[in-house]
Amino acid sequence: MGMSQDVQDNNNGNGNGGEMHNWELLKTNVQNHIRGLNFKYRVDLREKNVTYLNMLGKFVDRNTIETVDKKGNRGTITSSRFLIAVGGRPTPLDCEGGELAISSDDIFSLNHDPGKVLCVGASYISLECAGFLRGIGKDVTVAVRSILLRGFDRECADMIGDYMKSEGVKFKEEVLPTKMVKTDGGKIAVTFSNGDQEEFDTVLAAIGRTGDTQKLGLENVGVSVNPKNSKISAKLEQSSVPNIYVIGDVMDGCPELTP
């Protein structure tokens, strides 16, 4: 079943047992699933005799990190080697009012129906969010700076774009938001780089991810970081400090797990 048929069923009240789509139920089910996954991971670690500490670690020197938990309790851990695998976080919009946008990390934490949505970015995460939101009947627009799915096969990318357009996803091409303002009615008024203006209930930014390294104290030990994306430079997963290693999306210059 394509998106258009799902939308038709939802709008007619015939989808999922004849009921209209329920955002609160979807959000609750997703959050419960995530909690279940996290619990399973903790159980698996415990069964493998891995100590799990829900704390932030910050380098003091190349063999010591300071830890702090959510209550502010501090401690230290020493080791001959460290492995950094903190991944990345969504890059925020760099425009006036950019803080009004949410990220793909936030979409399933919304306490209200997203309504009319603007997805900013042409990454697969942006298109994935646009696709499922349209599939449950939302009015969705995607703002594209240049081309869809840069780095992917062009023929496949073009086919995906054509399919999404046929299913009712709207595209604003070769534009970026330059200003966002909260209206008295609670909507977000977006001004685009071509001068167009439009109001949305939700703006979702998916323009890339930045290494989540700002609070790790890497400057204290001299670990080289790419200033453009906060990712760690490494050779064969070894950072510029020989006893500190890095894997995953926080490593600069390697294929991304979440491109």
CSV table of C-alpha atoms in Angstrom, one decimal:
chain,number,residue,atom,x,y,z
A,1,MET,CA,0.0,0.0,0.0
A,2,GLY,CA,1.4,3.4,-1.0
A,3,MET,CA,1.3,6.6,1.0
A,4,SER,CA,-1.7,8.0,-0.9
A,5,GLN,CA,-3.8,4.9,0.0
A,6,ASP,CA,-2.8,5.2,3.7
A,7,VAL,CA,-3.7,8.9,3.7
A,8,GLN,CA,-7.0,8.2,2.0
A,9,ASP,CA,-7.8,5.4,4.6
A,10,ASN,CA,-6.9,7.7,7.5
A,11,ASN,CA,-8.9,10.6,6.2
A,12,ASN,CA,-11.9,8.4,5.6
A,13,GLY,CA,-11.6,6.9,9.0
A,14,ASN,CA,-11.0,3.5,7.6
A,15,GLY,CA,-7.4,2.9,8.6
A,16,ASN,CA,-6.3,0.8,11.5
A,17,GLY,CA,-9.7,-0.7,12.4
A,18,GLY,CA,-11.7,2.2,11.2
A,19,GLU,CA,-10.2,4.8,13.5
A,20,MET,CA,-8.5,8.1,12.6
A,21,HIS,CA,-4.8,8.3,13.3
A,22,ASN,CA,-4.0,9.0,16.9
A,23,TRP,CA,-0.7,11.0,17.4
A,24,GLU,CA,-0.7,10.5,21.2
A,25,LEU,CA,-1.0,6.7,20.8
A,26,LEU,CA,1.8,6.6,18.2
A,27,LYS,CA,4.1,8.7,20.4
A,28,THR,CA,3.4,6.6,23.5
A,29,ASN,CA,4.1,3.3,21.6
A,30,VAL,CA,7.4,4.6,20.2
A,31,GLN,CA,8.5,5.9,23.6
A,32,ASN,CA,7.6,2.6,25.2
A,33,HIS,CA,9.5,0.7,22.5
A,34,ILE,CA,12.6,2.8,23.1
A,35,ARG,CA,12.4,2.3,26.9
A,36,GLY,CA,12.1,-1.4,26.2
A,37,LEU,CA,15.2,-1.4,24.0
A,38,ASN,CA,17.2,0.6,26.6
A,39,PHE,CA,16.2,-1.8,29.3
A,40,LYS,CA,17.3,-4.8,27.2
A,41,TYR,CA,20.7,-3.2,26.5
A,42,ARG,CA,21.3,-2.6,30.2
A,43,VAL,CA,20.4,-6.2,31.0
A,44,ASP,CA,22.7,-7.5,28.2
A,45,LEU,CA,25.6,-5.4,29.5
A,46,ARG,CA,25.0,-6.7,33.0
A,47,GLU,CA,24.9,-10.3,31.8
A,48,LYS,CA,28.3,-9.8,30.1
A,49,ASN,CA,29.7,-8.3,33.3
A,50,VAL,CA,30.0,-4.8,31.7
A,51,THR,CA,29.7,-2.0,34.2
A,52,TYR,CA,27.2,0.6,32.9
A,53,LEU,CA,27.5,4.2,34.3
A,54,ASN,CA,24.8,6.7,33.3
A,55,MET,CA,27.2,9.6,33.5
A,56,LEU,CA,29.0,12.2,31.4
A,57,GLY,CA,32.7,11.6,31.1
A,58,LYS,CA,35.2,14.5,30.6
A,59,PHE,CA,39.0,14.0,30.0
A,60,VAL,CA,41.2,15.4,32.7
A,61,ASP,CA,44.4,13.9,31.2
A,62,ARG,CA,45.1,11.1,28.8
A,63,ASN,CA,44.6,8.5,31.4
A,64,THR,CA,41.8,10.0,33.6
A,65,ILE,CA,38.2,11.1,33.0
A,66,GLU,CA,36.0,13.0,35.4
A,67,THR,CA,32.4,11.6,35.7
A,68,VAL,CA,29.3,13.5,36.7
A,69,ASP,CA,25.8,12.0,37.1
A,70,LYS,CA,22.4,13.8,36.7
A,71,LYS,CA,22.5,14.7,40.4
A,72,GLY,CA,25.9,16.4,40.1
A,73,ASN,CA,27.8,13.7,41.9
A,74,ARG,CA,31.4,13.6,40.6
A,75,GLY,CA,34.1,10.9,40.4
A,76,THR,CA,37.1,9.8,38.4
A,77,ILE,CA,38.0,6.8,36.3
A,78,THR,CA,41.5,5.9,35.2
A,79,SER,CA,42.4,3.6,32.3
A,80,SER,CA,45.3,2.8,30.0
A,81,ARG,CA,43.0,3.2,27.0
A,82,PHE,CA,39.8,4.9,26.1
A,83,LEU,CA,37.3,4.4,23.3
A,84,ILE,CA,35.0,7.2,22.3
A,85,ALA,CA,31.7,6.2,20.6
A,86,VAL,CA,29.4,9.1,21.4
A,87,GLY,CA,28.0,9.5,17.9
A,88,GLY,CA,26.4,12.7,16.7
A,89,ARG,CA,23.6,15.1,17.3
A,90,PRO,CA,21.4,16.9,14.7
A,91,THR,CA,23.0,20.1,13.5
A,92,PRO,CA,20.7,23.1,14.4
A,93,LEU,CA,19.4,25.6,11.9
A,94,ASP,CA,21.7,28.6,11.5
A,95,CYS,CA,19.1,31.3,11.0
A,96,GLU,CA,17.1,33.8,13.0
A,97,GLY,CA,14.6,31.9,15.0
A,98,GLY,CA,16.3,28.6,14.3
A,99,GLU,CA,15.7,27.5,17.9
A,100,LEU,CA,12.0,27.1,17.0
A,101,ALA,CA,12.8,24.0,14.9
A,102,ILE,CA,12.8,20.5,16.3
A,103,SER,CA,15.0,17.7,15.1
A,104,SER,CA,14.3,14.1,14.0
A,105,ASP,CA,15.4,13.2,17.6
A,106,ASP,CA,12.4,15.2,18.9
A,107,ILE,CA,9.6,14.2,16.6
A,108,PHE,CA,8.3,11.4,18.8
A,109,SER,CA,8.5,13.5,21.9
A,110,LEU,CA,6.0,16.1,20.7
A,111,ASN,CA,3.1,16.4,23.1
A,112,HIS,CA,0.9,17.6,20.3
A,113,ASP,CA,0.0,16.6,16.8
A,114,PRO,CA,2.7,18.0,14.4
A,115,GLY,CA,0.1,19.3,12.0
A,116,LYS,CA,1.4,21.1,8.9
A,117,VAL,CA,5.1,20.3,8.8
A,118,LEU,CA,8.2,21.8,7.1
A,119,CYS,CA,11.1,19.4,6.8
A,120,VAL,CA,14.4,21.3,6.2
A,121,GLY,CA,17.0,19.3,4.4
A,122,ALA,CA,17.3,16.7,1.7
A,123,SER,CA,19.0,13.9,3.6
A,124,TYR,CA,17.4,10.5,4.0
A,125,ILE,CA,16.4,11.3,7.5
A,126,SER,CA,14.5,14.4,6.3
A,127,LEU,CA,12.8,12.4,3.5
A,128,GLU,CA,12.1,9.5,5.9
A,129,CYS,CA,10.3,11.9,8.3
A,130,ALA,CA,8.5,13.6,5.5
A,131,GLY,CA,7.4,10.3,4.1
A,132,PHE,CA,5.9,8.8,7.3
A,133,LEU,CA,4.3,12.1,8.2
A,134,ARG,CA,2.6,12.3,4.8
A,135,GLY,CA,1.7,8.7,5.2
A,136,ILE,CA,-0.4,9.5,8.3
A,137,GLY,CA,-2.1,12.3,6.6
A,138,LYS,CA,0.0,15.4,7.4
A,139,ASP,CA,0.5,18.4,5.1
A,140,VAL,CA,4.3,18.1,4.5
A,141,THR,CA,6.7,20.4,2.6
A,142,VAL,CA,10.5,19.7,2.2
A,143,ALA,CA,12.9,22.6,1.8
A,144,VAL,CA,15.8,21.5,-0.4
A,145,ARG,CA,19.0,23.6,-0.6
A,146,SER,CA,20.5,21.8,-3.7
A,147,ILE,CA,19.7,18.1,-4.5
A,148,LEU,CA,18.0,15.2,-2.9
A,149,LEU,CA,20.2,12.6,-1.2
A,150,ARG,CA,23.6,13.9,-2.0
A,151,GLY,CA,26.1,11.0,-2.3
A,152,PHE,CA,23.4,8.5,-3.2
A,153,ASP,CA,22.8,7.0,-6.6
A,154,ARG,CA,21.3,9.8,-8.7
A,155,GLU,CA,18.8,7.7,-10.5
A,156,CYS,CA,17.5,6.2,-7.3
A,157,ALA,CA,17.4,9.7,-5.6
A,158,ASP,CA,15.4,11.1,-8.5
A,159,MET,CA,12.9,8.2,-8.4
A,160,ILE,CA,12.4,8.7,-4.7
A,161,GLY,CA,11.8,12.4,-5.2
A,162,ASP,CA,9.3,11.8,-8.1
A,163,TYR,CA,7.5,9.1,-6.0
A,164,MET,CA,7.2,11.4,-2.9
A,165,LYS,CA,5.8,14.2,-5.1
A,166,SER,CA,3.2,11.8,-6.6
A,167,GLU,CA,2.1,11.0,-3.0
A,168,GLY,CA,1.5,14.6,-2.1
A,169,VAL,CA,4.8,15.7,-0.5
A,170,LYS,CA,5.6,19.2,-1.6
A,171,PHE,CA,9.1,20.4,-2.3
A,172,LYS,CA,10.5,23.9,-2.2
A,173,GLU,CA,13.7,23.6,-4.2
A,174,GLU,CA,17.0,25.6,-4.0
A,175,VAL,CA,15.9,27.5,-0.8
A,176,LEU,CA,16.7,27.7,2.9
A,177,PRO,CA,14.9,29.2,5.8
A,178,THR,CA,16.4,32.6,6.6
A,179,LYS,CA,14.0,33.6,9.4
A,180,MET,CA,11.4,32.0,11.6
A,181,VAL,CA,9.0,33.7,14.0
A,182,LYS,CA,6.4,32.4,16.4
A,183,THR,CA,3.0,33.9,15.5
A,184,ASP,CA,0.3,34.9,18.0
A,185,GLY,CA,-1.7,31.9,16.9
A,186,GLY,CA,1.2,29.5,17.9
A,187,LYS,CA,2.3,28.8,14.3
A,188,ILE,CA,5.8,29.3,12.9
A,189,ALA,CA,6.1,31.9,10.1
A,190,VAL,CA,9.0,30.9,7.9
A,191,THR,CA,10.8,33.3,5.5
A,192,PHE,CA,12.8,31.5,2.7
A,193,SER,CA,15.9,32.6,0.9
A,194,ASN,CA,13.8,33.3,-2.3
A,195,GLY,CA,11.5,35.7,-0.4
A,196,ASP,CA,8.6,33.3,0.0
A,197,GLN,CA,6.8,33.2,3.3
A,198,GLU,CA,4.6,30.4,4.7
A,199,GLU,CA,3.3,29.3,8.1
A,200,PHE,CA,3.7,25.9,9.6
A,201,ASP,CA,2.7,24.1,12.8
A,202,THR,CA,6.1,22.3,13.1
A,203,VAL,CA,9.5,22.8,11.5
A,204,LEU,CA,11.8,19.8,11.5
A,205,ALA,CA,15.5,20.4,10.8
A,206,ALA,CA,17.5,17.5,9.3
A,207,ILE,CA,20.5,19.2,7.7
A,208,GLY,CA,23.2,16.8,9.0
A,209,ARG,CA,24.7,15.8,12.2
A,210,THR,CA,27.6,17.2,14.3
A,211,GLY,CA,29.9,15.1,16.5
A,212,ASP,CA,28.7,15.1,20.1
A,213,THR,CA,32.2,16.0,21.5
A,214,GLN,CA,31.8,19.5,22.9
A,215,LYS,CA,31.6,18.3,26.6
A,216,LEU,CA,34.3,15.6,26.5
A,217,GLY,CA,37.3,17.8,27.4
A,218,LEU,CA,39.2,16.7,24.3
A,219,GLU,CA,41.1,20.0,24.4
A,220,ASN,CA,42.6,18.9,27.7
A,221,VAL,CA,44.4,16.0,26.1
A,222,GLY,CA,45.1,17.3,22.6
A,223,VAL,CA,42.7,15.1,20.6
A,224,SER,CA,42.4,16.5,17.1
A,225,VAL,CA,38.8,17.6,16.1
A,226,ASN,CA,37.5,18.8,12.8
A,227,PRO,CA,36.2,22.3,13.6
A,228,LYS,CA,33.5,22.1,10.9
A,229,ASN,CA,31.6,19.1,12.3
A,230,SER,CA,33.2,18.5,15.8
A,231,LYS,CA,34.1,15.0,14.7
A,232,ILE,CA,37.4,13.3,15.8
A,233,SER,CA,40.2,12.8,13.3
A,234,ALA,CA,41.6,9.3,13.4
A,235,LYS,CA,43.7,6.8,11.5
A,236,LEU,CA,42.6,3.1,11.8
A,237,GLU,CA,40.3,4.3,14.6
A,238,GLN,CA,43.2,5.7,16.6
A,239,SER,CA,43.0,9.4,17.4
A,240,SER,CA,45.9,11.9,17.5
A,241,VAL,CA,46.4,10.7,21.1
A,242,PRO,CA,47.7,7.1,20.9
A,243,ASN,CA,45.7,5.6,23.8
A,244,ILE,CA,42.4,7.2,22.8
A,245,TYR,CA,40.4,5.5,20.1
A,246,VAL,CA,37.2,6.4,18.3
A,247,ILE,CA,34.5,4.4,16.4
A,248,GLY,CA,31.2,5.2,14.8
A,249,ASP,CA,29.7,8.4,13.4
A,250,VAL,CA,31.9,10.6,15.7
A,251,MET,CA,34.9,9.6,13.6
A,252,ASP,CA,35.7,12.0,10.9
A,253,GLY,CA,36.2,11.0,7.3
A,254,CYS,CA,34.6,7.5,7.4
A,255,PRO,CA,31.3,6.2,6.0
A,256,GLU,CA,28.4,7.3,8.3
A,257,LEU,CA,26.1,4.9,9.9
A,258,THR,CA,23.4,7.6,9.7
A,259,PRO,CA,24.3,9.7,6.6
